[in-house]
mmCIF file of C-alpha atoms and ligand atoms in Angstrom:
data_model
loop_
_atom_site.group_PDB
_atom_site.id
_atom_site.type_symbol
_atom_site.label_atom_id
_atom_site.label_comp_id
_atom_site.label_asym_id
_atom_site.label_seq_id
_atom_site.Cartn_x
_atom_site.Cartn_y
_atom_site.Cartn_z
ATOM 1 C CA MET A 193 14.476 -0.743 22.130
ATOM 2 C CA SER A 194 11.646 -3.196 22.574
ATOM 3 C CA GLU A 195 9.876 -4.514 19.531
ATOM 4 C CA LEU A 196 7.145 -2.297 17.993
ATOM 5 C CA LYS A 197 3.738 -3.729 18.845
ATOM 6 C CA ARG A 198 0.948 -3.630 16.265
ATOM 7 C CA MET A 199 -2.762 -3.074 16.897
ATOM 8 C CA ALA A 200 -5.798 -3.247 14.600
ATOM 9 C CA ALA A 201 -8.296 -0.533 15.597
ATOM 10 C CA ILE A 202 -11.855 -1.200 14.420
ATOM 11 C CA HIS A 203 -14.096 1.834 15.006
ATOM 12 C CA ASP A 204 -16.021 4.437 13.027
ATOM 13 C CA LEU A 205 -14.279 7.457 11.571
ATOM 14 C CA SER A 206 -16.170 10.581 12.697
ATOM 15 C CA GLY A 207 -14.326 13.426 10.987
ATOM 16 C CA LEU A 208 -15.054 16.005 13.673
ATOM 17 C CA GLY A 209 -15.565 15.454 17.383
ATOM 18 C CA LYS A 210 -12.445 13.500 18.381
ATOM 19 C CA CYS A 211 -13.714 10.031 19.274
ATOM 20 C CA SER A 212 -13.267 6.552 17.809
ATOM 21 C CA ILE A 213 -10.496 6.476 15.183
ATOM 22 C CA THR A 214 -9.649 10.165 15.415
ATOM 23 C CA ALA A 215 -8.805 9.568 19.093
ATOM 24 C CA ALA A 216 -7.460 6.009 18.804
ATOM 25 C CA LEU A 217 -4.970 6.659 16.005
ATOM 26 C CA PRO A 218 -3.068 9.580 17.576
ATOM 27 C CA ILE A 219 -3.200 8.170 21.111
ATOM 28 C CA VAL A 220 -2.193 4.611 20.226
ATOM 29 C CA SER A 221 0.643 5.963 18.050
ATOM 30 C CA ALA A 222 1.792 8.352 20.792
ATOM 31 C CA SER A 223 1.814 5.373 23.150
ATOM 32 C CA GLY A 224 4.407 3.761 20.903
ATOM 33 C CA VAL A 225 2.152 1.186 19.241
ATOM 34 C CA GLU A 226 1.471 0.889 15.512
ATOM 35 C CA CYS A 227 -2.226 1.500 14.819
ATOM 36 C CA CYS A 228 -3.806 -0.053 11.697
ATOM 37 C CA CYS A 229 -7.366 1.173 11.146
ATOM 38 C CA ILE A 230 -10.501 -0.551 9.895
ATOM 39 C CA PRO A 231 -13.237 2.117 9.760
ATOM 40 C CA THR A 232 -16.727 0.718 10.350
ATOM 41 C CA ALA A 233 -18.479 3.842 9.065
ATOM 42 C CA LEU A 234 -17.646 7.348 7.905
ATOM 43 C CA LEU A 235 -19.520 10.206 9.576
ATOM 44 C CA SER A 236 -19.092 13.972 9.432
ATOM 45 C CA THR A 237 -19.361 14.116 13.237
ATOM 46 C CA HIS A 238 -20.219 11.629 15.950
ATOM 47 C CA THR A 239 -23.916 11.451 16.828
ATOM 48 C CA GLY A 240 -23.761 12.839 20.379
ATOM 49 C CA GLY A 241 -25.196 16.335 20.541
ATOM 50 C CA PHE A 242 -24.905 17.143 16.827
ATOM 51 C CA THR A 243 -27.702 17.079 14.261
ATOM 52 C CA GLY A 244 -27.521 16.632 10.487
ATOM 53 C CA TRP A 245 -24.460 14.404 10.404
ATOM 54 C CA THR A 246 -23.561 12.486 7.249
ATOM 55 C CA PHE A 247 -23.266 8.705 7.538
ATOM 56 C CA ARG A 248 -21.750 6.117 5.209
ATOM 57 C CA ASP A 249 -21.796 2.479 6.264
ATOM 58 C CA LEU A 250 -18.468 0.758 5.527
ATOM 59 C CA SER A 251 -19.582 -2.780 6.432
ATOM 60 C CA GLU A 252 -18.651 -4.053 2.971
ATOM 61 C CA ASP A 253 -15.020 -3.071 3.465
ATOM 62 C CA MET A 254 -14.380 -4.479 6.935
ATOM 63 C CA VAL A 255 -13.744 -8.157 6.164
ATOM 64 C CA PRO A 256 -11.940 -7.522 2.825
ATOM 65 C CA ILE A 257 -9.492 -5.213 4.652
ATOM 66 C CA ALA A 258 -8.846 -7.868 7.308
ATOM 67 C CA LYS A 259 -8.483 -10.554 4.602
ATOM 68 C CA HIS A 260 -5.944 -8.426 2.758
ATOM 69 C CA TRP A 261 -3.877 -7.892 5.912
ATOM 70 C CA ASN A 262 -4.114 -11.606 6.646
ATOM 71 C CA SER A 263 -2.904 -12.431 3.110
ATOM 72 C CA LEU A 264 0.137 -10.229 3.747
ATOM 73 C CA GLY A 265 0.998 -12.402 6.742
ATOM 74 C CA MET A 266 0.656 -9.488 9.154
ATOM 75 C CA LYS A 267 0.566 -10.375 12.861
ATOM 76 C CA PHE A 268 -1.395 -8.254 15.315
ATOM 77 C CA ASP A 269 -0.506 -7.995 18.989
ATOM 78 C CA ALA A 270 -3.934 -6.496 19.700
ATOM 79 C CA VAL A 271 -7.333 -5.980 18.153
ATOM 80 C CA TYR A 272 -9.202 -3.059 19.705
ATOM 81 C CA SER A 273 -12.801 -2.408 18.683
ATOM 82 C CA GLY A 274 -15.294 0.311 19.553
ATOM 83 C CA TYR A 275 -18.452 1.830 18.060
ATOM 84 C CA LEU A 276 -20.263 -0.293 15.492
ATOM 85 C CA ALA A 277 -22.728 1.264 13.081
ATOM 86 C CA SER A 278 -25.253 -1.588 13.344
ATOM 87 C CA PRO A 279 -25.756 -4.936 15.101
ATOM 88 C CA GLU A 280 -25.012 -6.644 11.754
ATOM 89 C CA GLN A 281 -21.467 -5.318 12.035
ATOM 90 C CA GLY A 282 -21.036 -7.532 15.100
ATOM 91 C CA GLU A 283 -20.745 -10.611 12.866
ATOM 92 C CA LEU A 284 -18.257 -8.785 10.651
ATOM 93 C CA LEU A 285 -16.214 -7.723 13.656
ATOM 94 C CA CYS A 286 -16.007 -11.370 14.802
ATOM 95 C CA GLU A 287 -14.806 -12.365 11.323
ATOM 96 C CA CYS A 288 -12.161 -9.633 11.498
ATOM 97 C CA ILE A 289 -11.055 -10.851 14.940
ATOM 98 C CA ASP A 290 -10.741 -14.399 13.526
ATOM 99 C CA LEU A 291 -8.664 -13.175 10.605
ATOM 100 C CA LEU A 292 -6.375 -10.907 12.611
ATOM 101 C CA SER A 293 -5.751 -12.723 15.877
ATOM 102 C CA ASP A 294 -3.950 -15.775 17.170
ATOM 103 C CA GLU A 295 -3.617 -17.060 20.731
ATOM 104 C CA ASP A 296 -1.143 -14.283 21.599
ATOM 105 C CA THR A 297 -3.349 -11.421 20.405
ATOM 106 C CA LEU A 298 -4.964 -9.253 23.056
ATOM 107 C CA VAL A 299 -8.592 -8.627 22.106
ATOM 108 C CA ILE A 300 -10.025 -5.459 23.636
ATOM 109 C CA VAL A 301 -13.693 -4.674 23.053
ATOM 110 C CA ASP A 302 -15.184 -1.338 24.053
ATOM 111 C CA PRO A 303 -18.959 -1.946 23.715
ATOM 112 C CA ALA A 304 -19.540 1.706 22.749
ATOM 113 C CA MET A 305 -23.298 2.031 22.316
ATOM 114 C CA ALA A 306 -24.735 4.130 25.152
ATOM 115 C CA ASP A 307 -24.085 6.698 27.884
ATOM 116 C CA ASN A 308 -25.992 8.469 30.652
ATOM 117 C CA GLY A 309 -28.616 5.710 30.730
ATOM 118 C CA ARG A 310 -29.473 5.986 27.001
ATOM 119 C CA TYR A 311 -28.442 4.434 23.719
ATOM 120 C CA TYR A 312 -26.577 6.625 21.221
ATOM 121 C CA ALA A 313 -28.697 7.947 18.319
ATOM 122 C CA ASN A 314 -30.088 5.254 16.003
ATOM 123 C CA LEU A 315 -28.965 2.406 18.299
ATOM 124 C CA GLY A 316 -31.173 0.246 20.519
ATOM 125 C CA PRO A 317 -31.374 -2.979 22.571
ATOM 126 C CA ASP A 318 -30.334 -5.152 19.592
ATOM 127 C CA MET A 319 -26.907 -3.567 20.036
ATOM 128 C CA THR A 320 -26.742 -4.997 23.558
ATOM 129 C CA GLU A 321 -27.488 -8.485 22.184
ATOM 130 C CA CYS A 322 -24.790 -7.980 19.558
ATOM 131 C CA PHE A 323 -22.146 -6.895 22.094
ATOM 132 C CA LYS A 324 -23.047 -9.703 24.510
ATOM 133 C CA LYS A 325 -21.877 -12.150 21.827
ATOM 134 C CA ILE A 326 -18.768 -10.185 20.894
ATOM 135 C CA ILE A 327 -17.481 -9.726 24.413
ATOM 136 C CA GLY A 328 -17.358 -13.497 24.738
ATOM 137 C CA ARG A 329 -14.429 -13.193 22.319
ATOM 138 C CA ALA A 330 -12.661 -10.467 24.288
ATOM 139 C CA ASP A 331 -9.811 -10.604 26.776
ATOM 140 C CA ILE A 332 -10.610 -7.126 28.083
ATOM 141 C CA ILE A 333 -13.769 -5.008 27.940
ATOM 142 C CA THR A 334 -14.175 -1.338 28.856
ATOM 143 C CA PRO A 335 -17.901 -0.516 29.148
ATOM 144 C CA ASN A 336 -19.078 2.676 30.784
ATOM 145 C CA MET A 337 -21.614 2.385 33.605
ATOM 146 C CA THR A 338 -24.615 2.559 31.226
ATOM 147 C CA GLU A 339 -23.198 -0.141 28.953
ATOM 148 C CA ALA A 340 -22.289 -2.321 31.961
ATOM 149 C CA CYS A 341 -25.927 -2.084 33.162
ATOM 150 C CA PHE A 342 -27.426 -2.770 29.720
ATOM 151 C CA LEU A 343 -25.153 -5.778 29.130
ATOM 152 C CA THR A 344 -26.094 -7.330 32.455
ATOM 153 C CA GLY A 345 -29.794 -6.404 32.522
ATOM 154 C CA THR A 346 -29.234 -4.205 35.585
ATOM 155 C CA GLU A 347 -31.202 -1.036 36.235
ATOM 156 C CA TYR A 348 -28.960 1.974 35.491
ATOM 157 C CA ARG A 349 -28.093 4.282 38.401
ATOM 158 C CA SER A 350 -26.519 7.644 37.595
ATOM 159 C CA VAL A 351 -25.066 7.858 41.118
ATOM 160 C CA GLY A 352 -24.809 5.569 44.119
ATOM 161 C CA ASN A 353 -22.588 3.069 42.332
ATOM 162 C CA ASP A 354 -21.298 1.652 45.613
ATOM 163 C CA ASP A 355 -18.727 -1.152 45.876
ATOM 164 C CA GLU A 356 -21.308 -3.909 46.193
ATOM 165 C CA PHE A 357 -23.265 -2.710 43.119
ATOM 166 C CA VAL A 358 -20.085 -2.394 41.036
ATOM 167 C CA GLU A 359 -18.737 -5.786 42.081
ATOM 168 C CA ARG A 360 -22.017 -7.392 41.071
ATOM 169 C CA LEU A 361 -21.595 -5.808 37.646
ATOM 170 C CA LEU A 362 -17.977 -6.998 37.424
ATOM 171 C CA ASP A 363 -19.107 -10.552 38.230
ATOM 172 C CA ALA A 364 -21.992 -10.498 35.744
ATOM 173 C CA LEU A 365 -19.789 -9.069 32.968
ATOM 174 C CA THR A 366 -17.045 -11.636 33.650
ATOM 175 C CA GLU A 367 -19.665 -14.361 33.204
ATOM 176 C CA LEU A 368 -20.121 -13.148 29.630
ATOM 177 C CA GLY A 369 -16.550 -14.249 28.870
ATOM 178 C CA PRO A 370 -13.854 -11.574 29.188
ATOM 179 C CA GLU A 371 -11.004 -12.123 31.641
ATOM 180 C CA THR A 372 -10.601 -8.494 32.548
ATOM 181 C CA VAL A 373 -13.373 -5.937 33.002
ATOM 182 C CA VAL A 374 -12.882 -2.195 33.381
ATOM 183 C CA ILE A 375 -15.975 -0.064 34.044
ATOM 184 C CA THR A 376 -15.690 3.690 33.436
ATOM 185 C CA GLY A 377 -17.927 6.515 34.637
ATOM 186 C CA VAL A 378 -18.543 4.919 38.024
ATOM 187 C CA CYS A 379 -20.258 7.566 40.206
ATOM 188 C CA SER A 380 -20.162 6.975 43.934
ATOM 189 C CA SER A 381 -22.730 8.548 46.251
ATOM 190 C CA ASP A 382 -20.206 11.037 47.617
ATOM 191 C CA GLY A 383 -19.608 13.023 44.423
ATOM 192 C CA GLU A 384 -16.694 11.031 43.068
ATOM 193 C CA VAL A 385 -16.374 9.559 39.594
ATOM 194 C CA GLY A 386 -13.854 7.083 38.275
ATOM 195 C CA ILE A 387 -12.861 3.694 37.014
ATOM 196 C CA VAL A 388 -13.153 0.260 38.553
ATOM 197 C CA GLY A 389 -11.240 -2.634 37.032
ATOM 198 C CA ARG A 390 -10.627 -6.228 37.944
ATOM 199 C CA ASP A 391 -7.387 -7.842 36.961
ATOM 200 C CA SER A 392 -7.916 -11.424 35.937
ATOM 201 C CA LYS A 393 -4.453 -12.429 37.129
ATOM 202 C CA ASN A 394 -5.034 -11.863 40.828
ATOM 203 C CA GLY A 395 -8.760 -11.076 41.011
ATOM 204 C CA GLU A 396 -7.998 -7.784 42.766
ATOM 205 C CA VAL A 397 -10.311 -4.854 42.224
ATOM 206 C CA CYS A 398 -8.663 -1.532 41.396
ATOM 207 C CA ARG A 399 -10.745 1.622 42.077
ATOM 208 C CA LEU A 400 -9.468 4.979 40.842
ATOM 209 C CA MET A 401 -11.855 7.734 41.885
ATOM 210 C CA SER A 402 -11.611 11.526 41.770
ATOM 211 C CA PRO A 403 -14.008 14.462 42.337
ATOM 212 C CA ALA A 404 -16.743 14.647 39.645
ATOM 213 C CA ARG A 405 -16.687 17.591 37.210
ATOM 214 C CA ASN A 406 -19.463 19.714 35.882
ATOM 215 C CA GLY A 407 -20.184 19.503 32.175
ATOM 216 C CA THR A 408 -19.969 16.834 29.509
ATOM 217 C CA PHE A 409 -16.655 15.711 28.103
ATOM 218 C CA HIS A 410 -17.522 13.773 24.997
ATOM 219 C CA GLY A 411 -14.927 11.257 23.855
ATOM 220 C CA SER A 412 -13.432 10.662 27.323
ATOM 221 C CA GLY A 413 -14.246 6.949 27.139
ATOM 222 C CA ASP A 414 -12.500 6.572 23.787
ATOM 223 C CA VAL A 415 -9.425 8.513 24.946
ATOM 224 C CA PHE A 416 -9.229 6.319 28.042
ATOM 225 C CA ALA A 417 -9.740 2.994 26.242
ATOM 226 C CA SER A 418 -7.231 3.932 23.520
ATOM 227 C CA ALA A 419 -4.500 4.718 26.046
ATOM 228 C CA LEU A 420 -5.311 1.680 28.209
ATOM 229 C CA SER A 421 -5.311 -0.691 25.218
ATOM 230 C CA ALA A 422 -1.985 0.591 23.937
ATOM 231 C CA LEU A 423 -0.331 0.442 27.369
ATOM 232 C CA LEU A 424 -1.577 -3.094 28.012
ATOM 233 C CA VAL A 425 -0.362 -4.348 24.652
ATOM 234 C CA ARG A 426 3.008 -2.764 25.414
ATOM 235 C CA GLY A 427 3.084 -4.957 28.514
ATOM 236 C CA PHE A 428 2.432 -2.384 31.262
ATOM 237 C CA GLU A 429 1.161 -3.979 34.449
ATOM 238 C CA PHE A 430 -2.653 -3.668 34.763
ATOM 239 C CA GLU A 431 -2.902 -1.213 37.665
ATOM 240 C CA ARG A 432 -0.142 1.020 36.284
ATOM 241 C CA ALA A 433 -1.798 1.069 32.844
ATOM 242 C CA LEU A 434 -5.165 1.964 34.414
ATOM 243 C CA ARG A 435 -3.592 4.746 36.451
ATOM 244 C CA LEU A 436 -1.641 6.214 33.520
ATOM 245 C CA ALA A 437 -4.688 6.118 31.241
ATOM 246 C CA GLN A 438 -6.865 7.731 33.915
ATOM 247 C CA GLU A 439 -4.294 10.457 34.651
ATOM 248 C CA PHE A 440 -4.056 11.190 30.939
ATOM 249 C CA VAL A 441 -7.848 11.588 30.656
ATOM 250 C CA ALA A 442 -7.901 13.814 33.774
ATOM 251 C CA ASP A 443 -5.222 16.060 32.250
ATOM 252 C CA CYS A 444 -7.167 16.224 28.948
ATOM 253 C CA VAL A 445 -10.382 17.077 30.830
ATOM 254 C CA ASP A 446 -8.598 19.835 32.817
ATOM 255 C CA ARG A 447 -7.337 21.415 29.618
ATOM 256 C CA THR A 448 -10.736 21.150 27.912
ATOM 257 C CA GLU A 449 -12.466 22.613 30.971
ATOM 258 C CA ARG A 450 -10.076 25.575 31.117
ATOM 259 C CA ARG A 451 -10.488 26.299 27.403
ATOM 260 C CA CYS A 452 -14.236 25.863 26.866
ATOM 261 C CA GLY A 453 -15.861 24.056 29.796
ATOM 262 C CA GLY A 454 -16.500 20.819 27.849
ATOM 263 C CA GLY A 455 -19.027 19.906 25.147
ATOM 264 C CA ASN A 456 -19.353 17.750 22.045
ATOM 265 C CA TYR A 457 -16.150 18.656 20.281
ATOM 266 C CA GLY A 458 -13.938 16.216 22.126
ATOM 267 C CA LEU A 459 -11.084 16.478 24.605
ATOM 268 C CA ASP A 460 -8.012 18.667 24.206
ATOM 269 C CA PHE A 461 -5.767 15.620 24.175
ATOM 270 C CA GLU A 462 -3.262 17.102 21.748
ATOM 271 C CA SER A 463 -1.635 19.412 24.292
ATOM 272 C CA ALA A 464 -1.678 16.662 26.951
ATOM 273 C CA LEU A 465 0.200 14.173 24.769
ATOM 274 C CA PRO A 466 3.773 15.390 25.447
ATOM 275 C CA ARG A 467 3.381 14.975 29.223
ATOM 276 C CA TYR A 468 1.694 11.582 28.737
ATOM 277 C CA ILE A 469 4.491 10.391 26.452
ATOM 278 C CA ALA A 470 7.136 11.521 28.960
ATOM 279 C CA LYS A 471 5.319 9.755 31.831
ATOM 280 C CA ILE A 472 4.881 6.420 30.089
ATOM 281 C CA ASN A 473 8.511 6.400 29.011
ATOM 282 C CA GLU A 474 9.942 7.312 32.450
HETATM 283 O O1 PXL B 78 -17.593 8.020 21.479
HETATM 284 C C1 PXL B 78 -18.541 7.115 21.160
HETATM 285 C C2 PXL B 78 -19.071 7.316 19.774
HETATM 286 C C3 PXL B 78 -18.377 6.811 18.707
HETATM 287 N N1 PXL B 78 -18.796 6.946 17.443
HETATM 288 C C4 PXL B 78 -19.933 7.594 17.171
HETATM 289 C C5 PXL B 78 -20.694 8.122 18.195
HETATM 290 C C6 PXL B 78 -20.246 7.987 19.531
HETATM 291 C C7 PXL B 78 -21.025 8.556 20.618
HETATM 292 O O2 PXL B 78 -21.927 9.333 20.460
HETATM 293 O O3 PXL B 78 -21.814 8.770 17.897
HETATM 294 C C8 PXL B 78 -20.375 7.740 15.748
#
């Protein structure tokens, strides 16, 4: 048995809607990695497509939690962050990264702030400025197409994300500091959607495209980034990790589509986990 890897997951906890911590915790654990959570905020649901959600900012707890773990001498093989409740939390996230990482820690930042060309509710351009600083601290980033455009000051295109356009984004994002960039929700002009990543080790671009689906599948980005982060920290080779994470999301989307056609309530990842676990342990 290889040694159990440990990850700190720093995201909001939205009780219903299966994103952020409620996706990261089960998926990272199922991937065979210990997942220690620092919630950035507590919400009744995520903010995409719901109204009337409750919201409690947990900024005050973030650094004290990281300090406590640090005082226990805990080592983290990865720090994986996602949605932040405010740009001010960016500073706190950097403090947490300082407290929890050393030179061997993989820092994965998902700059979760926008989708479909728009910021999530209550967030705006100051979030882009905040994430631009944070991703300078990251080894790997996983923006969706909207976030990739916002971070690089590029006009968002819902389709027509051809190779040249995507490679320009990869270059511009790499200039912000991370070694490895993975862009999700890349829509080509011929009706395909997928992921494009560039492995820092060999500079090769990996494109994994499949036919686009109808409907919205909220939480897909978080399911993907959670699986990818866990597989990378376990030492899976980059292209294999990308492929396994993408196949897992596709299976979750199939199941969600068959059951209800999609929506805000998150992906049916629970029933896809056994097959995913079997595949990654083959
Ligand atoms: O999945 C991204 C996400 C995470 N957390 C909260 C959100 C969203 C997207 O809407 O609202 C609270």
